[in-house]
Tab-separated table of C-alpha atoms in Angstrom:
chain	number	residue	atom	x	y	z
A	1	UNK	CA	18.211	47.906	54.163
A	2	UNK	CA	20.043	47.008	51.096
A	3	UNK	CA	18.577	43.349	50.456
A	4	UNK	CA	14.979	45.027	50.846
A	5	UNK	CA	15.905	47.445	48.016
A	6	UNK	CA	17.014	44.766	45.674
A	7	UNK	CA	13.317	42.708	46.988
A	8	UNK	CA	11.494	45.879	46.419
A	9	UNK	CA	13.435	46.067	42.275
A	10	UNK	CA	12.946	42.834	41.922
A	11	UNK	CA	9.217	43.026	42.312
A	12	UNK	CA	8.638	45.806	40.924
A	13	UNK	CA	10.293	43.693	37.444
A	14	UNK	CA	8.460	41.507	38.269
A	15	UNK	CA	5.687	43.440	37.667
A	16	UNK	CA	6.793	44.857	34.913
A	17	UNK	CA	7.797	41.539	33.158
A	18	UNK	CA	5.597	38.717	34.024
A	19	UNK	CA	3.239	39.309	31.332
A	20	UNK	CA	6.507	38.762	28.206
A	21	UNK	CA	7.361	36.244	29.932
A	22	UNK	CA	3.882	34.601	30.654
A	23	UNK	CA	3.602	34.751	26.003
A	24	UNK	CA	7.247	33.271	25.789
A	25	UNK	CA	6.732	30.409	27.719
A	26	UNK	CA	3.270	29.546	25.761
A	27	UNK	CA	4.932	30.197	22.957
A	28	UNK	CA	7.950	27.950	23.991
A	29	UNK	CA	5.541	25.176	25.247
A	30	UNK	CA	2.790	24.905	23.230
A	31	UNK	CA	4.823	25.339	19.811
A	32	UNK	CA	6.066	21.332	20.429
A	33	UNK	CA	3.137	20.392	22.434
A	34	UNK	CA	-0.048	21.555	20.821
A	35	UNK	CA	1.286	23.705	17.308
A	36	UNK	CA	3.465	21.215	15.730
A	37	UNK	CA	1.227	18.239	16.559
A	38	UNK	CA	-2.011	19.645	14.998
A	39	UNK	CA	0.399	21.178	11.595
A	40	UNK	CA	1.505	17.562	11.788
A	41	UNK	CA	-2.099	16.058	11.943
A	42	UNK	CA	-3.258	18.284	9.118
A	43	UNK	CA	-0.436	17.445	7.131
A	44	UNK	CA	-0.973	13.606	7.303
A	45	UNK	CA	-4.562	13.867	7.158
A	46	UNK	CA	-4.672	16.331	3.668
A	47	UNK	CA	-2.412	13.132	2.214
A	48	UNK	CA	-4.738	10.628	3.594
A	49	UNK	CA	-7.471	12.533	2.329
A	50	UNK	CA	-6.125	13.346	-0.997
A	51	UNK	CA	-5.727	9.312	-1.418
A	52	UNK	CA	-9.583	9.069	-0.316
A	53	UNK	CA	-10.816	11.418	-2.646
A	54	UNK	CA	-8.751	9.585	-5.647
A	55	UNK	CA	-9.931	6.287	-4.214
A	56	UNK	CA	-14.316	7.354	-4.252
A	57	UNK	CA	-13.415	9.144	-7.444
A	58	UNK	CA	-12.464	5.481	-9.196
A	59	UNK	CA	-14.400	3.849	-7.148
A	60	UNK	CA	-17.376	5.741	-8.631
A	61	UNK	CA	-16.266	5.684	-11.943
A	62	UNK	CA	-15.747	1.521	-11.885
A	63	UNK	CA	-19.485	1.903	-9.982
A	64	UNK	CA	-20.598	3.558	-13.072
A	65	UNK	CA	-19.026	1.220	-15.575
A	66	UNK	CA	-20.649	-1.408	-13.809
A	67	UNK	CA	-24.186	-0.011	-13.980
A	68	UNK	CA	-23.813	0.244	-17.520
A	69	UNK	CA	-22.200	-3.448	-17.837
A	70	UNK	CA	-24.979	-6.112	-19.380
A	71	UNK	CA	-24.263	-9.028	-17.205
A	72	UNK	CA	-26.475	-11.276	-19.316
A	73	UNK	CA	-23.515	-10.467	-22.566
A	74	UNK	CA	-20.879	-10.898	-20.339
A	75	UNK	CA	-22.230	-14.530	-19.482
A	76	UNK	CA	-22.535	-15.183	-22.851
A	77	UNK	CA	-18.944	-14.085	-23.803
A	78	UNK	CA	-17.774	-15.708	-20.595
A	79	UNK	CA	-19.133	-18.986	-21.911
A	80	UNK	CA	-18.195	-18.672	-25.155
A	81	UNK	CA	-14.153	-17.648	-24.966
A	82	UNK	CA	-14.097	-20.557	-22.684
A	83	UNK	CA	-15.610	-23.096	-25.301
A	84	UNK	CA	-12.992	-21.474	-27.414
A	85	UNK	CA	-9.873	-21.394	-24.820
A	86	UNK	CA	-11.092	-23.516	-22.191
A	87	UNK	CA	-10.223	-22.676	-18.165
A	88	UNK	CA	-8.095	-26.109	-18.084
A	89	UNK	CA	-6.351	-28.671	-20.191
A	90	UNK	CA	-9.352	-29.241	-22.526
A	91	UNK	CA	-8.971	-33.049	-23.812
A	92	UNK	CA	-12.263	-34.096	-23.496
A	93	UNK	CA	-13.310	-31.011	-25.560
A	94	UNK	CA	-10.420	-31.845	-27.884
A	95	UNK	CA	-11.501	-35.672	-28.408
A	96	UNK	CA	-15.122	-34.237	-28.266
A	97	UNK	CA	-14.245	-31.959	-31.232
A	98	UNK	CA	-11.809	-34.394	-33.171
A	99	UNK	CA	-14.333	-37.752	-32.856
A	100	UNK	CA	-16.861	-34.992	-34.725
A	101	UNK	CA	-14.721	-33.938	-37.334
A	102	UNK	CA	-13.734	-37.460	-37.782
A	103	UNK	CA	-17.579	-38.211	-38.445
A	104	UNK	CA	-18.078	-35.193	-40.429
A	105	UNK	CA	-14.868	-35.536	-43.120
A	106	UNK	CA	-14.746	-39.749	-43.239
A	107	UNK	CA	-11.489	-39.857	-42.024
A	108	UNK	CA	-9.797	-42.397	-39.506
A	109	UNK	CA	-7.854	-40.966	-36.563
A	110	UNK	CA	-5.384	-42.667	-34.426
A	111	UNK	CA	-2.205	-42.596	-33.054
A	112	UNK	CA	-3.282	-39.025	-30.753
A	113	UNK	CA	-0.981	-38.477	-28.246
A	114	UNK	CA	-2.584	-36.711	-25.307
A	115	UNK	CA	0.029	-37.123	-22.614
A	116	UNK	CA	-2.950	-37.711	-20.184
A	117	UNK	CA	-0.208	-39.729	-17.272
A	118	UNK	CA	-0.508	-43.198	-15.868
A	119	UNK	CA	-2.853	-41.117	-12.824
A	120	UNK	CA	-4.858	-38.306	-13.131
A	121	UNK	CA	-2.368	-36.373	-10.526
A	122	UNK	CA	0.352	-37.176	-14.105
A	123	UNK	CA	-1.545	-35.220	-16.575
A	124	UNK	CA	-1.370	-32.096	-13.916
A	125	UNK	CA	2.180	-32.246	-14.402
A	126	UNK	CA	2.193	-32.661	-18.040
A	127	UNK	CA	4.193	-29.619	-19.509
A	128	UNK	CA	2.527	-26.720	-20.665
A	129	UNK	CA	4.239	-23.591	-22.375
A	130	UNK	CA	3.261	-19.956	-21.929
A	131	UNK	CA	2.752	-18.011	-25.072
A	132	UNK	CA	3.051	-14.676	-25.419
A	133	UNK	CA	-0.983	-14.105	-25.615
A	134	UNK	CA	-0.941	-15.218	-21.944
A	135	UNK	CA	-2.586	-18.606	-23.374
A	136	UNK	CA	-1.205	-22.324	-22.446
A	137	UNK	CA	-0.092	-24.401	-25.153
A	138	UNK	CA	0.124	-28.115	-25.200
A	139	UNK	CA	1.898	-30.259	-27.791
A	140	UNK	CA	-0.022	-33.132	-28.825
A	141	UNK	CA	0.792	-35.526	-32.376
A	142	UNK	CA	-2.507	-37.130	-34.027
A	143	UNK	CA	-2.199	-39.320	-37.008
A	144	UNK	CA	-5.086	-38.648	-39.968
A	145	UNK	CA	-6.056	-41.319	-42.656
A	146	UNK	CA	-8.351	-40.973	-45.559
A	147	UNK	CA	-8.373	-39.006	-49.259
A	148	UNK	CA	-6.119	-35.964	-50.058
A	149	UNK	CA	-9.564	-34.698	-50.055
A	150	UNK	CA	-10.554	-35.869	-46.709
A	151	UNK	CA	-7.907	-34.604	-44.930
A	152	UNK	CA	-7.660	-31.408	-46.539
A	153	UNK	CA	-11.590	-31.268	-45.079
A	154	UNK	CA	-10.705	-32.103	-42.316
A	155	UNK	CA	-7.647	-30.196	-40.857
A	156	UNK	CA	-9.653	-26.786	-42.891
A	157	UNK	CA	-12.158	-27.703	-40.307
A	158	UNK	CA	-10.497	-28.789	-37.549
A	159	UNK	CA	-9.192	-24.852	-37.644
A	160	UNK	CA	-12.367	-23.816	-37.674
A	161	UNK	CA	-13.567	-25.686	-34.816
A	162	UNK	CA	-13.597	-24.846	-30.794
A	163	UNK	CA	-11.849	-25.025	-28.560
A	164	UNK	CA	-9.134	-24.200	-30.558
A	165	UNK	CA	-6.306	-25.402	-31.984
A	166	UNK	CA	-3.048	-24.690	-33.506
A	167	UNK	CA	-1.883	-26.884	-36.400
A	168	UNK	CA	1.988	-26.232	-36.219
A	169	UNK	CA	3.053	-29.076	-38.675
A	170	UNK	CA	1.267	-31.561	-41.525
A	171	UNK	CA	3.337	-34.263	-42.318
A	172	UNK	CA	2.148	-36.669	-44.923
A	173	UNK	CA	3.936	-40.110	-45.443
A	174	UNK	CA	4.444	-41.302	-48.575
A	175	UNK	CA	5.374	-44.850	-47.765
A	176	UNK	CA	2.070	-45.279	-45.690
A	177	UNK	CA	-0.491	-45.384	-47.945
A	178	UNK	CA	-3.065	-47.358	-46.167
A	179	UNK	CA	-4.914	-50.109	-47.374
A	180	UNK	CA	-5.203	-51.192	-51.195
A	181	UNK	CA	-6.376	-47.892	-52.062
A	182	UNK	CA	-3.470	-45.939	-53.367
A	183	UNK	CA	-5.766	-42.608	-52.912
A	184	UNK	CA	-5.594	-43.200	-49.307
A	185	UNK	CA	-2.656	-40.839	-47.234
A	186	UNK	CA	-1.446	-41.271	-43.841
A	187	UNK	CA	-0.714	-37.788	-42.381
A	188	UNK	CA	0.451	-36.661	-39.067
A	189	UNK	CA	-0.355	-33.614	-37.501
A	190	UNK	CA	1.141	-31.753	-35.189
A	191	UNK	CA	-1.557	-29.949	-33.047
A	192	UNK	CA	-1.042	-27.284	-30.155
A	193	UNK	CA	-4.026	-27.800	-27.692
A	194	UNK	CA	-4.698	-24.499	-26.236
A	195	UNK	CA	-6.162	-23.281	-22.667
A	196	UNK	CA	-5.865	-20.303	-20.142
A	197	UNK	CA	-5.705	-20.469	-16.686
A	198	UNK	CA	-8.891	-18.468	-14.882
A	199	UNK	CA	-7.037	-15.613	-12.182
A	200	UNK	CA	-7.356	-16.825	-8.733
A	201	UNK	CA	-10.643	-15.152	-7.421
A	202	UNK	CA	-10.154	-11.148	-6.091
A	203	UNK	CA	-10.028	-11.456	-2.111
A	204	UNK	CA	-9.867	-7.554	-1.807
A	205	UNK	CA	-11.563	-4.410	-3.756
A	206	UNK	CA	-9.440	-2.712	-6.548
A	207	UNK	CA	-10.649	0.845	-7.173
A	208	UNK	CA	-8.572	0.849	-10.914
A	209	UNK	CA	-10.941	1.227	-13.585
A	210	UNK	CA	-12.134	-1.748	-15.504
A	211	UNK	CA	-10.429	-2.351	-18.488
A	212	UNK	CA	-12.726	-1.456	-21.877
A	213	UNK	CA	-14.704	-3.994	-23.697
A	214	UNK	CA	-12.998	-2.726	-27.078
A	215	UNK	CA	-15.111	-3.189	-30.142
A	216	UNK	CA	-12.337	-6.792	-30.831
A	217	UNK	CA	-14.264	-8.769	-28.328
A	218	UNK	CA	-17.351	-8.378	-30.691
A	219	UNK	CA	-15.229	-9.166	-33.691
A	220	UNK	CA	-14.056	-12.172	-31.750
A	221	UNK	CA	-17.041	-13.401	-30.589
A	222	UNK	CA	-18.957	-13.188	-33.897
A	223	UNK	CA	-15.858	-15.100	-35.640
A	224	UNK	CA	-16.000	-18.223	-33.140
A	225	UNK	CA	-19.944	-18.220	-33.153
A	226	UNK	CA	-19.581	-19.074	-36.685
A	227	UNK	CA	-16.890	-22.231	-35.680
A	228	UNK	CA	-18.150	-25.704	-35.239
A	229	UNK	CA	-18.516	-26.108	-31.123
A	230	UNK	CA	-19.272	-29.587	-30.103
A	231	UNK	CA	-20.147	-28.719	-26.598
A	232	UNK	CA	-22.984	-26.597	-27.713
A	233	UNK	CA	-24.256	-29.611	-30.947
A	234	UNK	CA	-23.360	-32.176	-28.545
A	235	UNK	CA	-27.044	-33.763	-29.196
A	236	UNK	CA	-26.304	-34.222	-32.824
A	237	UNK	CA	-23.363	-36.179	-31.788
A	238	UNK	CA	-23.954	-39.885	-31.121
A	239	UNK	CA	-24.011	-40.748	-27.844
A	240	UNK	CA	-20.570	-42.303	-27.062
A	241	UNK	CA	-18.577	-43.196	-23.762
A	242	UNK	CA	-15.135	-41.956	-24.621
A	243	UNK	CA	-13.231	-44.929	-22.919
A	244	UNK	CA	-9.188	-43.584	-23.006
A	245	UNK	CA	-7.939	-46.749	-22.121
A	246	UNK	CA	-8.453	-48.286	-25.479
A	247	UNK	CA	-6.159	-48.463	-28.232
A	248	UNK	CA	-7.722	-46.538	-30.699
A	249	UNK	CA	-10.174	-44.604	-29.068
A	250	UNK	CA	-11.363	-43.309	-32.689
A	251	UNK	CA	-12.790	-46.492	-33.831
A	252	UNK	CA	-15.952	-48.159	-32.185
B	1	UNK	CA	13.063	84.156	52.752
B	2	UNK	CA	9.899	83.599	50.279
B	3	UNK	CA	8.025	81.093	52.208
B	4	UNK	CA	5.046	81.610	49.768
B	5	UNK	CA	7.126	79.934	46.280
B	6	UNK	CA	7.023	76.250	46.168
B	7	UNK	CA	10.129	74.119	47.372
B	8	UNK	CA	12.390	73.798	44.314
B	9	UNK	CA	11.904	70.047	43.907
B	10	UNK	CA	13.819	68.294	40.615
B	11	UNK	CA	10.872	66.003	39.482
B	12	UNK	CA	12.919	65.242	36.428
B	13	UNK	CA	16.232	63.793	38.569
B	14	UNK	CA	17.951	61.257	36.472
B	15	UNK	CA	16.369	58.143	38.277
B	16	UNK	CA	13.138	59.830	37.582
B	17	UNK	CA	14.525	59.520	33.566
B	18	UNK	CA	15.082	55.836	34.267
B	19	UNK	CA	12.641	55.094	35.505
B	20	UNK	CA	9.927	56.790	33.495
B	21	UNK	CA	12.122	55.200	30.110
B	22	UNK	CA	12.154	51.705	31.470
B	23	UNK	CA	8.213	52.324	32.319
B	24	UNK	CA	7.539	52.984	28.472
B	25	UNK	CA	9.887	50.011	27.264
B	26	UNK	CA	8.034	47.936	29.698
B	27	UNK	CA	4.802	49.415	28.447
B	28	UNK	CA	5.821	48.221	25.053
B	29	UNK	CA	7.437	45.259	25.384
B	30	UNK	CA	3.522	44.174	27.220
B	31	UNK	CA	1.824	45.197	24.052
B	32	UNK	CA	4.409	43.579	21.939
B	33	UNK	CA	3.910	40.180	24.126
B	34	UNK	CA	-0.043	40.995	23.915
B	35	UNK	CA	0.234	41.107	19.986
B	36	UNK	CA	2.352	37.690	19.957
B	37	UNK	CA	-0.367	35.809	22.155
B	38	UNK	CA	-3.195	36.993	20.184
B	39	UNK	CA	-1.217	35.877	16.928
B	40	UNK	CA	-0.396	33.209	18.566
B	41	UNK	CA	-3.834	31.820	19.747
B	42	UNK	CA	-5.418	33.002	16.841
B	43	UNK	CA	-2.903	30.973	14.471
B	44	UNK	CA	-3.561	28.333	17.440
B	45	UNK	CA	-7.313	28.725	16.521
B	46	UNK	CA	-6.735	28.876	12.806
B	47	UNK	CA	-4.960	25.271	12.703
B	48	UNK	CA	-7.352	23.827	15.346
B	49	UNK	CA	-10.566	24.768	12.937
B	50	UNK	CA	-8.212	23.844	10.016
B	51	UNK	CA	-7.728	20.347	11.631
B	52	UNK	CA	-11.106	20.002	12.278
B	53	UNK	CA	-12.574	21.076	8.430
B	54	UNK	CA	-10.063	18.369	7.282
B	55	UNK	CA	-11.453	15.564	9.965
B	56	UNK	CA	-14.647	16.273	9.378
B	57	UNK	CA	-13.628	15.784	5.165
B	58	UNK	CA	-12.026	12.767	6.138
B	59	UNK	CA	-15.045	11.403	7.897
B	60	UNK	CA	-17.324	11.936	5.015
B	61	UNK	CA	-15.234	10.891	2.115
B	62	UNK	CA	-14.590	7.514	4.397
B	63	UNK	CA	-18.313	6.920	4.918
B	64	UNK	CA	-18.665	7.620	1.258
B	65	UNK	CA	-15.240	5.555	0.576
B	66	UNK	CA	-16.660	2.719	2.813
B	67	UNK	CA	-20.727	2.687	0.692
B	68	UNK	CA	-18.583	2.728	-2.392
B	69	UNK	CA	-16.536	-0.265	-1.344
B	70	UNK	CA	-19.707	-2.337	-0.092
B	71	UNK	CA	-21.225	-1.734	-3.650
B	72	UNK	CA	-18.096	-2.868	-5.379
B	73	UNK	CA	-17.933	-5.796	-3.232
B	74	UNK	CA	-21.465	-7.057	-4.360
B	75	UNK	CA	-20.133	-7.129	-7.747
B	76	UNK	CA	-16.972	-9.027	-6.752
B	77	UNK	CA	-17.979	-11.605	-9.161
B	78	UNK	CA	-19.109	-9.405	-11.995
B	79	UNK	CA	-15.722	-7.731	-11.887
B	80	UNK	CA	-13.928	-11.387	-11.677
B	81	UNK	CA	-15.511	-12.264	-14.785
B	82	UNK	CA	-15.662	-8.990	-16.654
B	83	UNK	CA	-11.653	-8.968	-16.741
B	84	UNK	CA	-11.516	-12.433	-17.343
B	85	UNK	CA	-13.651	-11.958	-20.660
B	86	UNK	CA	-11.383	-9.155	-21.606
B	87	UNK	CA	-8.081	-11.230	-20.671
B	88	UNK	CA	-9.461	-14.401	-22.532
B	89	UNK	CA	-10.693	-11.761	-25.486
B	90	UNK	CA	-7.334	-11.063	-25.751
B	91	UNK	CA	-5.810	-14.125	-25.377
B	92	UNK	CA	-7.867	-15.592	-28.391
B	93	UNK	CA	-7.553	-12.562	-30.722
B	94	UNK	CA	-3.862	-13.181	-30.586
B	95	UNK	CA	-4.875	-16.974	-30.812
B	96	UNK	CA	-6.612	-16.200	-34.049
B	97	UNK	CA	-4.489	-14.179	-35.517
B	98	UNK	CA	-1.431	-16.279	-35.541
B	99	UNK	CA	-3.700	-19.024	-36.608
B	100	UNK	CA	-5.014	-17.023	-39.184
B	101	UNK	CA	-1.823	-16.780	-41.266
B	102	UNK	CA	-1.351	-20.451	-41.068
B	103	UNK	CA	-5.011	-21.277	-42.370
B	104	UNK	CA	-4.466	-18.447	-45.364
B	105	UNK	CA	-0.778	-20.076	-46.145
B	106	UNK	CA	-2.477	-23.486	-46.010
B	107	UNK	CA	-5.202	-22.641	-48.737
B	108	UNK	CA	-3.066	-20.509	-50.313
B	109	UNK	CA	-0.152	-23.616	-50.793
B	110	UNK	CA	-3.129	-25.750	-51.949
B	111	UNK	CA	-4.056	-23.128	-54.583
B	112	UNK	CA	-0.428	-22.439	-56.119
B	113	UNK	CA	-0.118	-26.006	-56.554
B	114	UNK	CA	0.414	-27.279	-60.421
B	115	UNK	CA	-1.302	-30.321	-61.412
B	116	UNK	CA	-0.142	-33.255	-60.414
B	117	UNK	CA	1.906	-32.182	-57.612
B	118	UNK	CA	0.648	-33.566	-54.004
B	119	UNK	CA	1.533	-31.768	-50.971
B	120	UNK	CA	3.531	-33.656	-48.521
B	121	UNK	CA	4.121	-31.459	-46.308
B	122	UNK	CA	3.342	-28.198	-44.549
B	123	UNK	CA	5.284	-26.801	-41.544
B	124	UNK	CA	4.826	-23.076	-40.183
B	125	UNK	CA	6.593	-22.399	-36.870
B	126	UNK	CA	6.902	-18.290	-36.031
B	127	UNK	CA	7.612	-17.009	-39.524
B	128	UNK	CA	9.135	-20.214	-41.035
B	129	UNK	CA	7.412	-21.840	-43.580
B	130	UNK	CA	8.428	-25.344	-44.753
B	131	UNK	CA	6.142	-26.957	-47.544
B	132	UNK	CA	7.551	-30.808	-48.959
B	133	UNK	CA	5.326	-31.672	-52.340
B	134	UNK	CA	6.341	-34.543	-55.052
B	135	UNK	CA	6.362	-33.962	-58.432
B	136	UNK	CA	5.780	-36.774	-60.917
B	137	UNK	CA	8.167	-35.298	-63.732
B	138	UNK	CA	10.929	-33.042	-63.833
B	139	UNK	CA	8.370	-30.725	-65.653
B	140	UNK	CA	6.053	-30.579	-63.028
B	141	UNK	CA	8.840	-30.032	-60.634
B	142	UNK	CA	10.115	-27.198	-62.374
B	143	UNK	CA	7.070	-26.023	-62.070
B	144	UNK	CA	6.682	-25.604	-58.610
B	145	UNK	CA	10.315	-24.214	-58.191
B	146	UNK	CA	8.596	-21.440	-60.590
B	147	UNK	CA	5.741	-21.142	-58.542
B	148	UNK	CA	8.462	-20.699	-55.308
B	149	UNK	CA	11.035	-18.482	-56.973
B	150	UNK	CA	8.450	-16.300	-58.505
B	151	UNK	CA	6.850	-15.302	-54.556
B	152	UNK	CA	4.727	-18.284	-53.790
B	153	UNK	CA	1.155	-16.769	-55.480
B	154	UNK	CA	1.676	-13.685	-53.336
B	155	UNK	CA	3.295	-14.575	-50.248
B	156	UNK	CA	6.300	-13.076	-50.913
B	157	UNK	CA	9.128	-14.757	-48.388
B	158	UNK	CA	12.112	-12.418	-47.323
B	159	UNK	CA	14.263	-15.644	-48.150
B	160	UNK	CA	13.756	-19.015	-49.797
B	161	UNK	CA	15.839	-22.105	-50.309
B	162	UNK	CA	14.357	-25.230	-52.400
B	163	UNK	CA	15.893	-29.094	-52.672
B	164	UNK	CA	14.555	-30.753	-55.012
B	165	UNK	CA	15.778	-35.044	-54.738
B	166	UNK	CA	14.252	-37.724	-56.391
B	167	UNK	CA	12.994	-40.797	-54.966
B	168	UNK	CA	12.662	-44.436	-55.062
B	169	UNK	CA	9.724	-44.259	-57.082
B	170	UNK	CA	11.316	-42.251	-59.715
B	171	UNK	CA	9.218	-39.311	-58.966
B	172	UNK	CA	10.965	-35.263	-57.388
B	173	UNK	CA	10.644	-34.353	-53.617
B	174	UNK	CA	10.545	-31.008	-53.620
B	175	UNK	CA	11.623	-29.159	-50.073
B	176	UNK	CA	10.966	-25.396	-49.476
B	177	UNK	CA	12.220	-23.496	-46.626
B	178	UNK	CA	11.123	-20.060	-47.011
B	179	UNK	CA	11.394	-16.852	-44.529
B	180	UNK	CA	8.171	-14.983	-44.254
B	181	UNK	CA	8.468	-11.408	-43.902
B	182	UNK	CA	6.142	-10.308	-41.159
């Protein structure tokens, strides 16, 4: 009679209870099952999206830059700074440029020390410095002869003359006067030949804007238009075969 | 005996009390459960529609993300070349403008030079300038340790030091070594 009494409470509480109980344990199970996982996904997908939207935000921006790029320019410039600083180790545009100048000022050249290497795979590993422009520079020693005059020509226009150079030190000798005529100098320079190594090719999309064309690549560009550039008046250059194995590769 | 009055029954006995008391706490402890779930599912809903909105962004701006990437990829090249101009630009502007100094000292020597004095030689490394010339005569010498001492036609070094030796041939070697302020 008892035990029935206590049934008959106890589902009668029941009654009264399962409902409280029913909320707490949806509450208690789907908090870690279904709540937390879906604040979790919005969380990480806000962040993901937040990147997005800052990545098609550049990514239109460097789209619109582009559009308004002239391709045909940029060619031109392309071509032209690498006339000026060539892409490799630019001796044949050196000699190019020096057997012109040579022709041009009357002078005799000789003596150029190119470090070119026994092989071809020796003149890869010829030593090249980094300066702080981010260019290459090579040393190289070139002996002059002719006229005060002459050579005064000829080293204003071997500055003035692509691809460039760098004319660190002019050493005339004295006790070299060449030939009978005592007007004749000997004079050794010592050149920097100059280059810049292209960036290995992009493999995968930046969205970072593209740096500006500042109003100094103009001001560049019209300066070293205005310098001799033997690759572009190669035709008024007599046809040669620079052969490096000779002596004096200056005289023909 | 009044068999007409109703039996004297106590309706309100203390399990009655009890009863009726844990009725009404049940009673509210149901609606209190009743508010939680609806809370509950409609925070549940809430996040779910929140989630989706935010998927449905994320879709779009990827599609978008994903056009915008194909684009960018045609120009590949155009965007190789475009920062190598600029680099190279750079590069060369620097180039030119050390250059540039050593070109104007270089006509600018040749200028300040007194008759009769040849120049011998002409060094420039960073801001150190070293200029040899020869001088036929002492006079003409002197001269040229004027033209030194008194700024070098303008070019004003922070420090100079001149040697002047003569040689064989009877005639002064003049050596400069001068500090250019930058």
């Amino acid at each position: 009679m008892k035990s029935s009494k206590t049934i008959v409470v106890k589902a009668s509480e029941l009654r009264l209870w399962w409902f409280p109980l029913l909320v707490v344990l949806v509450v208690v199970v789907g908090t870690p099952l279904v709540i937390l996982p879906t604040i979790n996904r919005i969380v990480g997908t806000n962040k993901q999206l937040g990147q997005m939207e800052s990545d098609l935000r550049n990514a239109v921006k460097k789209i619109d830059q582009l559009k308004a790029v002239d391709e045909d320019k940029i060619n031109q410039l392309s071509l032209l700074f690498k006339q000026a600083l060539p892409a490799e180790k630019p001796y044949y545009q050196a000699l190019l440029a020096l057997q012109q100048l040579r022709n041009d000022t009357g002078v005799s050249l000789g003596d150029l020390e190119l470090n070119l290497g026994l092989l071809a795979s020796d003149s890869a590993g010829v030593k090249a410095k980094t300066d702080r422009g981010g260019y290459m520079t090579m040393d190289t020693k070139l002996r002059v002869e002719g006229t005060t005059e002459q050579i005064s020509e000829f080293v204003t226009k071997l500055q003035e003359s692509l691809p460039l150079m760098k004319v660190n030190n002019i050493s005339i000798d004295t006790t070299s006067r060449v030939g009978t005529d005592n007007d004749l100098r000997g004079v050794n320079l010592d050149l920097q030949l100059v280059y810049m190594l292209d960036p290995p090719q992009s493999k995968t999309i930046g969205y970072e804007p593209l740096p500006l064309l500042s109003d100094e690549v103009d001001i560049v560009s019209k300066e070293l238009e205005e310098y001799f550039n033997p690759m572009v008046d190669e035709a008024i250059i007599e046809p040669s075969v620079t052969d490096l194995s000779r002596t004096d590769i200056f005289n023909f | 005996m009044n068999y007409s009055a109703a039996p004297a029954i106590n309706f309100l006995s203390e399990r009655k009390v009890k009863f009726d008391k844990n009725t009404r706490f049940a009673q509210k402890v149901k609606l209190w459960s009743g508010v939680v779930l609806v809370v509950y599912i409609a925070l549940l809903v809430v996040l779910v529609m929140i989630d989706q909105v935010y998927a449905a962004r994320k879709n779009q701006t990827e599609k978008a993300l994903q056009a915008a990437k194909l684009e960018l990829t045609s120009k590949l090249v155009v965007i190789d070349q475009y920062k190598a101009v600029v680099n190279r630009a750079k590069a060369i502007k620097q180039l030119l403008t050390e250059r540039r100094s050593s070109i104007e000292l270089w006509n600018k020597v040749k200028e300040i030079l007194p008759e009769g004095t040849e120049l011998l030689g002409f060094s420039l490394e960073e801001s150190k300038l070293s200029l040899r010339f020869s001088a036929p005569n002492v006079v003409v010498a002197n001269q040229v340790i004027d033209v030194v001492s008194s700024g070098l036609g303008g070019i004003e070094p922070s420090s100079a030091e001149v040697d002047v030796r003569r040689d064989e041939s009877a005639s002064y070697n003049v050596n400069v070594e001068a500090t250019l302020s930058k």
